[in-house]
PDB file of C-alpha atoms in Angstrom:
ATOM      1  CA  MET A   1      86.289  61.347 -22.709  1.00 74.00           C
ATOM      2  CA  ASP A   2      87.927  62.078 -26.059  1.00 79.00           C
ATOM      3  CA  PHE A   3      85.011  60.374 -27.746  1.00 83.00           C
ATOM      4  CA  ILE A   4      82.702  63.312 -27.151  1.00 85.00           C
ATOM      5  CA  LYS A   5      84.880  65.588 -29.296  1.00 86.00           C
ATOM      6  CA  LYS A   6      84.909  63.296 -32.332  1.00 87.00           C
ATOM      7  CA  THR A   7      82.837  64.211 -35.375  1.00 89.00           C
ATOM      8  CA  TRP A   8      81.928  60.842 -36.926  1.00 93.00           C
ATOM      9  CA  TRP A   9      79.251  59.839 -34.446  1.00 94.00           C
ATOM     10  CA  LYS A  10      77.577  63.217 -34.756  1.00 94.00           C
ATOM     11  CA  ILE A  11      77.191  62.646 -38.492  1.00 94.00           C
ATOM     12  CA  ILE A  12      75.606  59.271 -37.670  1.00 95.00           C
ATOM     13  CA  THR A  13      73.291  61.037 -35.195  1.00 95.00           C
ATOM     14  CA  VAL A  14      72.028  63.485 -37.830  1.00 95.00           C
ATOM     15  CA  ILE A  15      71.476  60.706 -40.376  1.00 95.00           C
ATOM     16  CA  LEU A  16      69.659  58.435 -37.901  1.00 95.00           C
ATOM     17  CA  VAL A  17      67.402  61.154 -36.483  1.00 95.00           C
ATOM     18  CA  LEU A  18      66.354  62.332 -39.948  1.00 95.00           C
ATOM     19  CA  TYR A  19      65.920  58.708 -41.049  1.00 95.00           C
ATOM     20  CA  THR A  20      63.670  58.114 -38.036  1.00 94.00           C
ATOM     21  CA  ILE A  21      61.425  61.035 -38.950  1.00 95.00           C
ATOM     22  CA  ILE A  22      61.227  60.262 -42.669  1.00 94.00           C
ATOM     23  CA  GLY A  23      61.055  56.465 -42.364  1.00 92.00           C
ATOM     24  CA  GLY A  24      58.861  56.675 -39.303  1.00 91.00           C
ATOM     25  CA  LEU A  25      56.239  58.640 -41.176  1.00 91.00           C
ATOM     26  CA  LEU A  26      56.479  57.032 -44.588  1.00 91.00           C
ATOM     27  CA  PHE A  27      57.308  53.333 -44.229  1.00 87.00           C
ATOM     28  CA  ASP A  28      54.670  50.612 -44.100  1.00 83.00           C
ATOM     29  CA  VAL A  29      53.235  49.811 -40.677  1.00 83.00           C
ATOM     30  CA  PRO A  30      50.771  47.085 -39.694  1.00 82.00           C
ATOM     31  CA  ARG A  31      47.145  48.230 -39.782  1.00 79.00           C
ATOM     32  CA  LEU A  32      45.944  47.530 -36.246  1.00 79.00           C
ATOM     33  CA  ALA A  33      42.593  48.458 -34.726  1.00 76.00           C
ATOM     34  CA  ILE A  34      42.501  51.246 -32.092  1.00 78.00           C
ATOM     35  CA  LEU A  35      46.115  52.148 -32.787  1.00 79.00           C
ATOM     36  CA  ASN A  36      45.630  53.004 -36.447  1.00 82.00           C
ATOM     37  CA  GLU A  37      48.234  55.477 -37.639  1.00 85.00           C
ATOM     38  CA  THR A  38      49.381  56.189 -34.053  1.00 86.00           C
ATOM     39  CA  ILE A  39      51.449  53.015 -34.099  1.00 86.00           C
ATOM     40  CA  ARG A  40      54.145  55.278 -35.533  1.00 90.00           C
ATOM     41  CA  ASN A  41      54.528  56.756 -32.053  1.00 90.00           C
ATOM     42  CA  LEU A  42      56.514  53.613 -31.371  1.00 89.00           C
ATOM     43  CA  TYR A  43      59.468  55.387 -32.994  1.00 91.00           C
ATOM     44  CA  PHE A  44      59.068  58.545 -30.931  1.00 94.00           C
ATOM     45  CA  HIS A  45      57.584  57.553 -27.570  1.00 93.00           C
ATOM     46  CA  VAL A  46      59.018  54.108 -26.799  1.00 90.00           C
ATOM     47  CA  THR A  47      62.436  55.171 -28.069  1.00 93.00           C
ATOM     48  CA  MET A  48      62.509  58.052 -25.553  1.00 94.00           C
ATOM     49  CA  TRP A  49      62.413  55.515 -22.712  1.00 93.00           C
ATOM     50  CA  PHE A  50      65.027  53.289 -24.323  1.00 92.00           C
ATOM     51  CA  ALA A  51      67.329  56.269 -24.815  1.00 95.00           C
ATOM     52  CA  MET A  52      66.630  57.406 -21.244  1.00 95.00           C
ATOM     53  CA  VAL A  53      67.648  54.048 -19.766  1.00 94.00           C
ATOM     54  CA  ILE A  54      70.890  53.965 -21.743  1.00 95.00           C
ATOM     55  CA  ILE A  55      71.770  57.562 -20.868  1.00 96.00           C
ATOM     56  CA  LEU A  56      70.993  57.144 -17.165  1.00 96.00           C
ATOM     57  CA  PHE A  57      73.150  54.025 -17.201  1.00 96.00           C
ATOM     58  CA  ILE A  58      76.034  56.096 -18.605  1.00 96.00           C
ATOM     59  CA  SER A  59      75.330  58.692 -15.908  1.00 96.00           C
ATOM     60  CA  MET A  60      75.602  56.028 -13.202  1.00 96.00           C
ATOM     61  CA  ILE A  61      78.892  54.773 -14.661  1.00 96.00           C
ATOM     62  CA  TYR A  62      80.319  58.297 -14.380  1.00 96.00           C
ATOM     63  CA  SER A  63      79.096  58.559 -10.791  1.00 96.00           C
ATOM     64  CA  ILE A  64      80.961  55.350  -9.948  1.00 96.00           C
ATOM     65  CA  LYS A  65      84.013  56.722 -11.746  1.00 95.00           C
ATOM     66  CA  TYR A  66      83.824  59.952  -9.773  1.00 95.00           C
ATOM     67  CA  LEU A  67      83.543  58.181  -6.433  1.00 95.00           C
ATOM     68  CA  HIS A  68      86.491  56.041  -7.444  1.00 95.00           C
ATOM     69  CA  LYS A  69      88.856  58.702  -8.803  1.00 93.00           C
ATOM     70  CA  ASN A  70      87.460  62.010  -7.549  1.00 92.00           C
ATOM     71  CA  ASN A  71      87.921  63.710 -10.906  1.00 93.00           C
ATOM     72  CA  PRO A  72      85.486  66.669 -11.071  1.00 93.00           C
ATOM     73  CA  ILE A  73      84.873  66.175 -14.800  1.00 94.00           C
ATOM     74  CA  HIS A  74      83.337  62.760 -14.060  1.00 95.00           C
ATOM     75  CA  ASP A  75      80.952  64.436 -11.639  1.00 95.00           C
ATOM     76  CA  ALA A  76      80.022  66.938 -14.346  1.00 94.00           C
ATOM     77  CA  ALA A  77      79.454  64.097 -16.823  1.00 95.00           C
ATOM     78  CA  ALA A  78      77.223  62.189 -14.381  1.00 96.00           C
ATOM     79  CA  ASN A  79      75.226  65.359 -13.779  1.00 95.00           C
ATOM     80  CA  GLU A  80      74.774  66.293 -17.434  1.00 96.00           C
ATOM     81  CA  PHE A  81      73.826  62.773 -18.519  1.00 96.00           C
ATOM     82  CA  ALA A  82      71.273  62.643 -15.707  1.00 96.00           C
ATOM     83  CA  ASN A  83      69.887  65.988 -16.909  1.00 95.00           C
ATOM     84  CA  VAL A  84      69.450  64.681 -20.441  1.00 96.00           C
ATOM     85  CA  GLY A  85      67.918  61.495 -19.010  1.00 95.00           C
ATOM     86  CA  LEU A  86      65.450  63.657 -17.120  1.00 95.00           C
ATOM     87  CA  LEU A  87      64.599  65.553 -20.305  1.00 96.00           C
ATOM     88  CA  LEU A  88      63.971  62.276 -22.136  1.00 96.00           C
ATOM     89  CA  GLY A  89      61.851  61.039 -19.227  1.00 95.00           C
ATOM     90  CA  VAL A  90      59.681  64.149 -19.295  1.00 95.00           C
ATOM     91  CA  LEU A  91      59.328  63.809 -23.074  1.00 95.00           C
ATOM     92  CA  GLY A  92      58.466  60.136 -22.581  1.00 94.00           C
ATOM     93  CA  LEU A  93      55.731  60.999 -20.090  1.00 94.00           C
ATOM     94  CA  GLY A  94      54.405  63.794 -22.304  1.00 94.00           C
ATOM     95  CA  THR A  95      54.309  61.766 -25.502  1.00 94.00           C
ATOM     96  CA  GLY A  96      52.800  58.827 -23.605  1.00 91.00           C
ATOM     97  CA  SER A  97      50.109  61.081 -22.201  1.00 92.00           C
ATOM     98  CA  ILE A  98      49.124  62.339 -25.643  1.00 92.00           C
ATOM     99  CA  TRP A  99      49.114  58.814 -27.025  1.00 90.00           C
ATOM    100  CA  ALA A 100      47.013  57.595 -24.095  1.00 89.00           C
ATOM    101  CA  ARG A 101      44.436  60.334 -24.706  1.00 90.00           C
ATOM    102  CA  PHE A 102      43.760  59.113 -28.225  1.00 86.00           C
ATOM    103  CA  THR A 103      43.918  55.369 -27.719  1.00 85.00           C
ATOM    104  CA  TRP A 104      42.749  54.835 -24.125  1.00 85.00           C
ATOM    105  CA  GLY A 105      40.637  57.985 -23.878  1.00 85.00           C
ATOM    106  CA  ALA A 106      42.357  59.754 -20.984  1.00 86.00           C
ATOM    107  CA  TRP A 107      45.453  61.878 -20.523  1.00 90.00           C
ATOM    108  CA  TRP A 108      46.473  59.847 -17.520  1.00 90.00           C
ATOM    109  CA  VAL A 109      45.147  56.560 -16.188  1.00 86.00           C
ATOM    110  CA  ASN A 110      45.985  55.003 -12.846  1.00 83.00           C
ATOM    111  CA  ASP A 111      48.111  52.349 -14.405  1.00 83.00           C
ATOM    112  CA  PRO A 112      51.041  50.606 -12.713  1.00 82.00           C
ATOM    113  CA  GLN A 113      53.307  51.357 -15.653  1.00 84.00           C
ATOM    114  CA  LEU A 114      52.407  55.034 -15.838  1.00 88.00           C
ATOM    115  CA  ASN A 115      52.628  55.667 -12.114  1.00 89.00           C
ATOM    116  CA  SER A 116      55.939  53.935 -11.692  1.00 89.00           C
ATOM    117  CA  ALA A 117      57.330  55.786 -14.710  1.00 91.00           C
ATOM    118  CA  ALA A 118      56.259  59.049 -13.103  1.00 93.00           C
ATOM    119  CA  ILE A 119      57.927  58.051  -9.816  1.00 93.00           C
ATOM    120  CA  ALA A 120      61.086  57.146 -11.721  1.00 92.00           C
ATOM    121  CA  VAL A 121      61.181  60.602 -13.287  1.00 93.00           C
ATOM    122  CA  LEU A 122      60.552  62.202  -9.877  1.00 94.00           C
ATOM    123  CA  ILE A 123      63.533  60.306  -8.431  1.00 94.00           C
ATOM    124  CA  TYR A 124      65.780  61.992 -10.975  1.00 94.00           C
ATOM    125  CA  LEU A 125      64.109  65.337 -10.393  1.00 94.00           C
ATOM    126  CA  ALA A 126      65.077  64.907  -6.738  1.00 95.00           C
ATOM    127  CA  TYR A 127      68.639  64.267  -7.891  1.00 94.00           C
ATOM    128  CA  ALA A 128      68.713  67.658  -9.610  1.00 93.00           C
ATOM    129  CA  VAL A 129      67.283  69.352  -6.508  1.00 94.00           C
ATOM    130  CA  LEU A 130      69.751  67.571  -4.240  1.00 94.00           C
ATOM    131  CA  ARG A 131      72.689  68.734  -6.356  1.00 93.00           C
ATOM    132  CA  ASN A 132      71.617  72.325  -6.302  1.00 92.00           C
ATOM    133  CA  SER A 133      71.193  72.329  -2.551  1.00 94.00           C
ATOM    134  CA  ILE A 134      74.837  71.561  -1.744  1.00 93.00           C
ATOM    135  CA  GLU A 135      77.348  74.387  -2.072  1.00 91.00           C
ATOM    136  CA  ASP A 136      80.609  72.563  -1.496  1.00 92.00           C
ATOM    137  CA  GLU A 137      81.746  70.912  -4.733  1.00 90.00           C
ATOM    138  CA  GLN A 138      83.449  67.937  -3.160  1.00 92.00           C
ATOM    139  CA  ARG A 139      80.466  67.128  -0.974  1.00 93.00           C
ATOM    140  CA  ARG A 140      78.045  67.726  -3.813  1.00 94.00           C
ATOM    141  CA  GLY A 141      79.925  65.298  -6.021  1.00 94.00           C
ATOM    142  CA  THR A 142      80.058  62.570  -3.401  1.00 95.00           C
ATOM    143  CA  VAL A 143      76.488  62.876  -2.146  1.00 95.00           C
ATOM    144  CA  SER A 144      74.904  63.163  -5.584  1.00 95.00           C
ATOM    145  CA  GLY A 145      77.156  60.404  -6.897  1.00 95.00           C
ATOM    146  CA  VAL A 146      75.948  57.985  -4.251  1.00 96.00           C
ATOM    147  CA  TYR A 147      72.356  59.109  -4.768  1.00 96.00           C
ATOM    148  CA  ASN A 148      72.679  58.602  -8.523  1.00 95.00           C
ATOM    149  CA  ILE A 149      73.747  54.975  -8.116  1.00 95.00           C
ATOM    150  CA  PHE A 150      70.788  54.269  -5.826  1.00 94.00           C
ATOM    151  CA  ALA A 151      68.486  56.173  -8.172  1.00 94.00           C
ATOM    152  CA  PHE A 152      69.415  53.919 -11.074  1.00 94.00           C
ATOM    153  CA  ALA A 153      69.012  50.851  -8.882  1.00 93.00           C
ATOM    154  CA  ALA A 154      65.466  51.988  -8.055  1.00 91.00           C
ATOM    155  CA  PHE A 155      64.737  53.122 -11.588  1.00 90.00           C
ATOM    156  CA  ILE A 156      65.186  49.753 -13.328  1.00 88.00           C
ATOM    157  CA  PRO A 157      62.708  47.743 -11.213  1.00 86.00           C
ATOM    158  CA  LEU A 158      60.231  50.638 -11.315  1.00 87.00           C
ATOM    159  CA  LEU A 159      60.241  50.690 -15.083  1.00 83.00           C
ATOM    160  CA  PHE A 160      60.819  47.077 -16.044  1.00 80.00           C
ATOM    161  CA  VAL A 161      59.956  44.749 -13.164  1.00 78.00           C
ATOM    162  CA  LEU A 162      57.107  46.087 -10.993  1.00 79.00           C
ATOM    163  CA  PRO A 163      54.699  46.999 -13.850  1.00 76.00           C
ATOM    164  CA  ARG A 164      55.106  43.511 -15.278  1.00 73.00           C
ATOM    165  CA  MET A 165      54.240  41.930 -11.962  1.00 74.00           C
ATOM    166  CA  ALA A 166      51.096  44.037 -11.630  1.00 71.00           C
ATOM    167  CA  GLU A 167      47.733  42.338 -11.965  1.00 66.00           C
ATOM    168  CA  ASN A 168      46.419  44.558 -14.685  1.00 68.00           C
ATOM    169  CA  SER A 169      47.814  47.239 -16.874  1.00 71.00           C
ATOM    170  CA  LEU A 170      46.687  48.862 -20.073  1.00 73.00           C
ATOM    171  CA  HIS A 171      50.190  49.471 -21.218  1.00 78.00           C
ATOM    172  CA  PRO A 172      51.455  47.109 -23.926  1.00 74.00           C
ATOM    173  CA  GLY A 173      53.742  44.389 -22.632  1.00 62.00           C
ATOM    174  CA  LYS A 174      52.687  44.872 -19.004  1.00 59.00           C
ATOM    175  CA  GLY A 175      50.434  43.023 -16.561  1.00 52.00           C
ATOM    176  CA  GLY A 176      49.804  40.152 -18.933  1.00 51.00           C
ATOM    177  CA  ASN A 177      48.959  42.428 -21.839  1.00 52.00           C
ATOM    178  CA  PRO A 178      50.279  41.439 -25.202  1.00 49.00           C
ATOM    179  CA  GLY A 179      53.064  43.820 -25.999  1.00 53.00           C
ATOM    180  CA  PHE A 180      54.276  45.927 -28.728  1.00 55.00           C
ATOM    181  CA  ASN A 181      57.134  43.642 -28.239  1.00 53.00           C
ATOM    182  CA  ALA A 182      55.522  42.230 -31.286  1.00 51.00           C
ATOM    183  CA  TYR A 183      58.019  44.444 -33.018  1.00 48.00           C
ATOM    184  CA  ASP A 184      60.521  41.849 -31.925  1.00 53.00           C
ATOM    185  CA  LEU A 185      59.063  39.678 -34.614  1.00 53.00           C
ATOM    186  CA  ASP A 186      58.121  42.323 -37.098  1.00 75.00           C
ATOM    187  CA  SER A 187      61.021  43.208 -39.309  1.00 77.00           C
ATOM    188  CA  LYS A 188      59.325  46.232 -40.858  1.00 81.00           C
ATOM    189  CA  LEU A 189      58.840  48.017 -37.537  1.00 83.00           C
ATOM    190  CA  ARG A 190      62.302  46.975 -36.428  1.00 85.00           C
ATOM    191  CA  LEU A 191      63.758  48.609 -39.519  1.00 89.00           C
ATOM    192  CA  VAL A 192      63.016  52.035 -38.062  1.00 90.00           C
ATOM    193  CA  PHE A 193      62.769  51.231 -34.349  1.00 90.00           C
ATOM    194  CA  TYR A 194      66.352  50.209 -33.655  1.00 92.00           C
ATOM    195  CA  PRO A 195      67.951  53.008 -35.691  1.00 94.00           C
ATOM    196  CA  ALA A 196      65.583  55.381 -33.879  1.00 95.00           C
ATOM    197  CA  VAL A 197      66.752  54.154 -30.462  1.00 94.00           C
ATOM    198  CA  VAL A 198      70.391  54.655 -31.469  1.00 95.00           C
ATOM    199  CA  GLY A 199      69.631  58.035 -33.064  1.00 96.00           C
ATOM    200  CA  TRP A 200      67.785  59.523 -30.080  1.00 96.00           C
ATOM    201  CA  THR A 201      70.349  58.107 -27.658  1.00 96.00           C
ATOM    202  CA  LEU A 202      73.233  59.631 -29.621  1.00 96.00           C
ATOM    203  CA  LEU A 203      71.412  62.960 -29.813  1.00 96.00           C
ATOM    204  CA  GLY A 204      71.072  62.856 -26.021  1.00 96.00           C
ATOM    205  CA  VAL A 205      74.761  62.053 -25.635  1.00 96.00           C
ATOM    206  CA  TRP A 206      75.577  64.930 -27.966  1.00 96.00           C
ATOM    207  CA  LEU A 207      73.508  67.449 -25.985  1.00 95.00           C
ATOM    208  CA  ALA A 208      75.026  66.228 -22.718  1.00 96.00           C
ATOM    209  CA  SER A 209      78.527  66.372 -24.206  1.00 95.00           C
ATOM    210  CA  LEU A 210      78.157  70.054 -25.091  1.00 95.00           C
ATOM    211  CA  ARG A 211      77.469  70.953 -21.472  1.00 94.00           C
ATOM    212  CA  ILE A 212      80.202  68.642 -20.194  1.00 95.00           C
ATOM    213  CA  ARG A 213      82.678  70.452 -22.457  1.00 94.00           C
ATOM    214  CA  ILE A 214      81.520  73.820 -21.166  1.00 94.00           C
ATOM    215  CA  LYS A 215      82.063  72.546 -17.614  1.00 93.00           C
ATOM    216  CA  ALA A 216      85.525  71.266 -18.608  1.00 92.00           C
ATOM    217  CA  LEU A 217      86.400  74.735 -19.915  1.00 92.00           C
ATOM    218  CA  TYR A 218      85.239  76.224 -16.623  1.00 91.00           C
ATOM    219  CA  LEU A 219      87.418  73.840 -14.654  1.00 90.00           C
ATOM    220  CA  LYS A 220      90.372  74.645 -16.866  1.00 88.00           C
ATOM    221  CA  THR A 221      90.107  78.408 -16.572  1.00 87.00           C
ATOM    222  CA  GLU A 222      89.589  78.204 -12.812  1.00 82.00           C
ATOM    223  CA  HIS A 223      93.081  76.853 -12.238  1.00 69.00           C
TER     224      HIS A 223
ATOM    225  CA  MET B   1      85.727  44.818 -21.449  1.00 69.00           C
ATOM    226  CA  LYS B   2      83.581  44.273 -18.371  1.00 72.00           C
ATOM    227  CA  LYS B   3      81.661  47.433 -19.154  1.00 73.00           C
ATOM    228  CA  TYR B   4      80.573  46.128 -22.561  1.00 76.00           C
ATOM    229  CA  LEU B   5      79.587  42.809 -21.042  1.00 74.00           C
ATOM    230  CA  VAL B   6      77.302  44.573 -18.568  1.00 73.00           C
ATOM    231  CA  ILE B   7      75.749  46.671 -21.338  1.00 71.00           C
ATOM    232  CA  THR B   8      75.033  43.625 -23.527  1.00 72.00           C
ATOM    233  CA  LEU B   9      73.572  41.723 -20.589  1.00 70.00           C
ATOM    234  CA  LEU B  10      71.363  44.686 -19.751  1.00 66.00           C
ATOM    235  CA  LEU B  11      70.088  44.885 -23.309  1.00 66.00           C
ATOM    236  CA  LEU B  12      69.557  41.130 -23.442  1.00 64.00           C
ATOM    237  CA  SER B  13      67.547  41.220 -20.246  1.00 62.00           C
ATOM    238  CA  LEU B  14      65.286  43.851 -21.794  1.00 57.00           C
ATOM    239  CA  ARG B  15      64.618  41.497 -24.666  1.00 51.00           C
ATOM    240  CA  SER B  16      63.903  38.451 -22.566  1.00 49.00           C
ATOM    241  CA  PHE B  17      60.979  40.175 -20.867  1.00 49.00           C
ATOM    242  CA  ALA B  18      59.169  40.472 -24.150  1.00 45.00           C
ATOM    243  CA  GLN B  19      55.819  38.796 -24.400  1.00 47.00           C
ATOM    244  CA  LYS B  20      55.334  38.194 -28.051  1.00 51.00           C
ATOM    245  CA  ILE B  21      52.295  38.412 -30.195  1.00 58.00           C
ATOM    246  CA  GLU B  22      52.849  38.195 -33.838  1.00 65.00           C
ATOM    247  CA  VAL B  23      52.101  40.885 -36.372  1.00 71.00           C
ATOM    248  CA  THR B  24      51.133  38.987 -39.465  1.00 72.00           C
ATOM    249  CA  GLU B  25      51.396  39.883 -43.108  1.00 73.00           C
ATOM    250  CA  GLU B  26      47.593  40.195 -43.019  1.00 74.00           C
ATOM    251  CA  ASP B  27      47.868  43.190 -40.699  1.00 78.00           C
ATOM    252  CA  TYR B  28      49.539  45.089 -43.498  1.00 81.00           C
ATOM    253  CA  HIS B  29      46.650  44.590 -45.896  1.00 77.00           C
ATOM    254  CA  ASN B  30      43.746  44.780 -43.493  1.00 76.00           C
ATOM    255  CA  THR B  31      41.701  47.519 -45.175  1.00 78.00           C
ATOM    256  CA  GLU B  32      39.029  47.416 -42.456  1.00 77.00           C
ATOM    257  CA  VAL B  33      41.281  49.377 -40.175  1.00 79.00           C
ATOM    258  CA  GLU B  34      41.266  53.039 -40.945  1.00 80.00           C
ATOM    259  CA  MET B  35      44.609  54.633 -41.741  1.00 85.00           C
ATOM    260  CA  ALA B  36      45.622  57.945 -43.270  1.00 83.00           C
ATOM    261  CA  ASP B  37      45.403  56.478 -46.749  1.00 83.00           C
ATOM    262  CA  LYS B  38      43.925  59.593 -48.352  1.00 82.00           C
ATOM    263  CA  MET B  39      46.791  61.698 -47.090  1.00 83.00           C
ATOM    264  CA  ARG B  40      49.238  59.291 -48.634  1.00 84.00           C
ATOM    265  CA  GLU B  41      47.378  59.073 -51.918  1.00 83.00           C
ATOM    266  CA  SER B  42      47.229  62.820 -52.374  1.00 84.00           C
ATOM    267  CA  GLY B  43      50.887  63.106 -51.447  1.00 83.00           C
ATOM    268  CA  LYS B  44      50.155  65.595 -48.704  1.00 86.00           C
ATOM    269  CA  ILE B  45      52.026  63.379 -46.243  1.00 88.00           C
ATOM    270  CA  TYR B  46      55.243  64.528 -47.933  1.00 91.00           C
ATOM    271  CA  VAL B  47      54.428  68.088 -46.941  1.00 91.00           C
ATOM    272  CA  VAL B  48      54.320  67.002 -43.306  1.00 90.00           C
ATOM    273  CA  VAL B  49      57.528  64.993 -43.646  1.00 92.00           C
ATOM    274  CA  LEU B  50      59.283  67.967 -45.244  1.00 93.00           C
ATOM    275  CA  VAL B  51      58.120  70.409 -42.581  1.00 93.00           C
ATOM    276  CA  ILE B  52      59.154  68.201 -39.664  1.00 93.00           C
ATOM    277  CA  SER B  53      62.474  67.389 -41.338  1.00 94.00           C
ATOM    278  CA  LEU B  54      63.156  71.079 -41.867  1.00 95.00           C
ATOM    279  CA  VAL B  55      62.425  71.899 -38.219  1.00 95.00           C
ATOM    280  CA  MET B  56      64.597  69.039 -36.986  1.00 94.00           C
ATOM    281  CA  GLY B  57      67.299  70.015 -39.501  1.00 95.00           C
ATOM    282  CA  GLY B  58      67.239  73.557 -38.168  1.00 95.00           C
ATOM    283  CA  ILE B  59      67.588  72.392 -34.578  1.00 95.00           C
ATOM    284  CA  LEU B  60      70.447  70.051 -35.508  1.00 95.00           C
ATOM    285  CA  THR B  61      72.219  72.852 -37.388  1.00 95.00           C
ATOM    286  CA  TYR B  62      71.960  74.947 -34.258  1.00 96.00           C
ATOM    287  CA  VAL B  63      73.501  72.153 -32.190  1.00 95.00           C
ATOM    288  CA  ILE B  64      76.327  71.852 -34.717  1.00 95.00           C
ATOM    289  CA  ALA B  65      76.938  75.602 -34.481  1.00 95.00           C
ATOM    290  CA  ILE B  66      77.258  75.379 -30.682  1.00 95.00           C
ATOM    291  CA  ASP B  67      79.603  72.412 -31.088  1.00 95.00           C
ATOM    292  CA  ARG B  68      81.851  74.417 -33.427  1.00 94.00           C
ATOM    293  CA  LYS B  69      81.929  77.430 -31.174  1.00 94.00           C
ATOM    294  CA  LEU B  70      82.937  75.218 -28.268  1.00 93.00           C
ATOM    295  CA  ARG B  71      85.707  73.655 -30.348  1.00 93.00           C
ATOM    296  CA  ARG B  72      87.148  77.096 -31.103  1.00 93.00           C
ATOM    297  CA  LEU B  73      87.056  77.989 -27.406  1.00 92.00           C
ATOM    298  CA  GLU B  74      88.750  74.720 -26.493  1.00 91.00           C
ATOM    299  CA  LYS B  75      91.528  75.412 -28.974  1.00 90.00           C
ATOM    300  CA  LYS B  76      92.003  78.878 -27.560  1.00 89.00           C
ATOM    301  CA  THR B  77      92.360  77.665 -23.975  1.00 87.00           C
ATOM    302  CA  THR B  78      94.927  74.997 -24.831  1.00 82.00           C
ATOM    303  CA  GLU B  79      97.201  77.546 -26.500  1.00 73.00           C
TER     304      GLU B  79
END
């Protein structure tokens, strides 16, 4: 856990986030019909989901660690990473909704990808509710730890498997739709996209780390 | 070691799902598609970039300030 107190990766975070904003708005992008200038949302909407997946994965790792070693700081870490994941999920839904309004014409469409993403976010909302409903710390850690592992196991198929198996979906890359995954081949979009994923993820880790450190201070002063 | 293996496999599996359609060089010069070209020509886009960067910079500075305060507290409690 010493990593979260180091400075170097926070400098990288600041550079990458600012690079994402500047490069994301200024660099060349392909001129595609319907999308037009909104293709730049790729760096701000899609990256939210990427960052969310990575951060929820870290959260699950800490839940496993807690169940294994019963160290309360691991429970705190799992909780705070899940909170940041939830924040990113809500931002992902919000940005997606705005984007949908101006390319598909509606704030929300009954689309397999959108609905399952919403369910995925609700699963983690339930995690937060579950945590707050248990008073005893030991029990809270164990119950929410187990829930968190199952939540991640449900989250991945909801986001990456089921929408792709659906018959039809508007969302790029789903239900037989050609994807944005075109960026896989397009080096100019990749130039900002990957740094953006790393930048937003690190920013999420940073925000979570602040609250984990506060919790660590609490634990220290309690004893 | 195992942890990193799992992470790489996870990332690789994300990639393998990709259905690819190519963005060609033509897409970069296709003037039939409307883009915010006027905004770029007049240089007003830089105003937007500056404003957003300043807001984000302010938020990041705030985060750094919290980080520093926490560090001082941590030092105090270890003494």
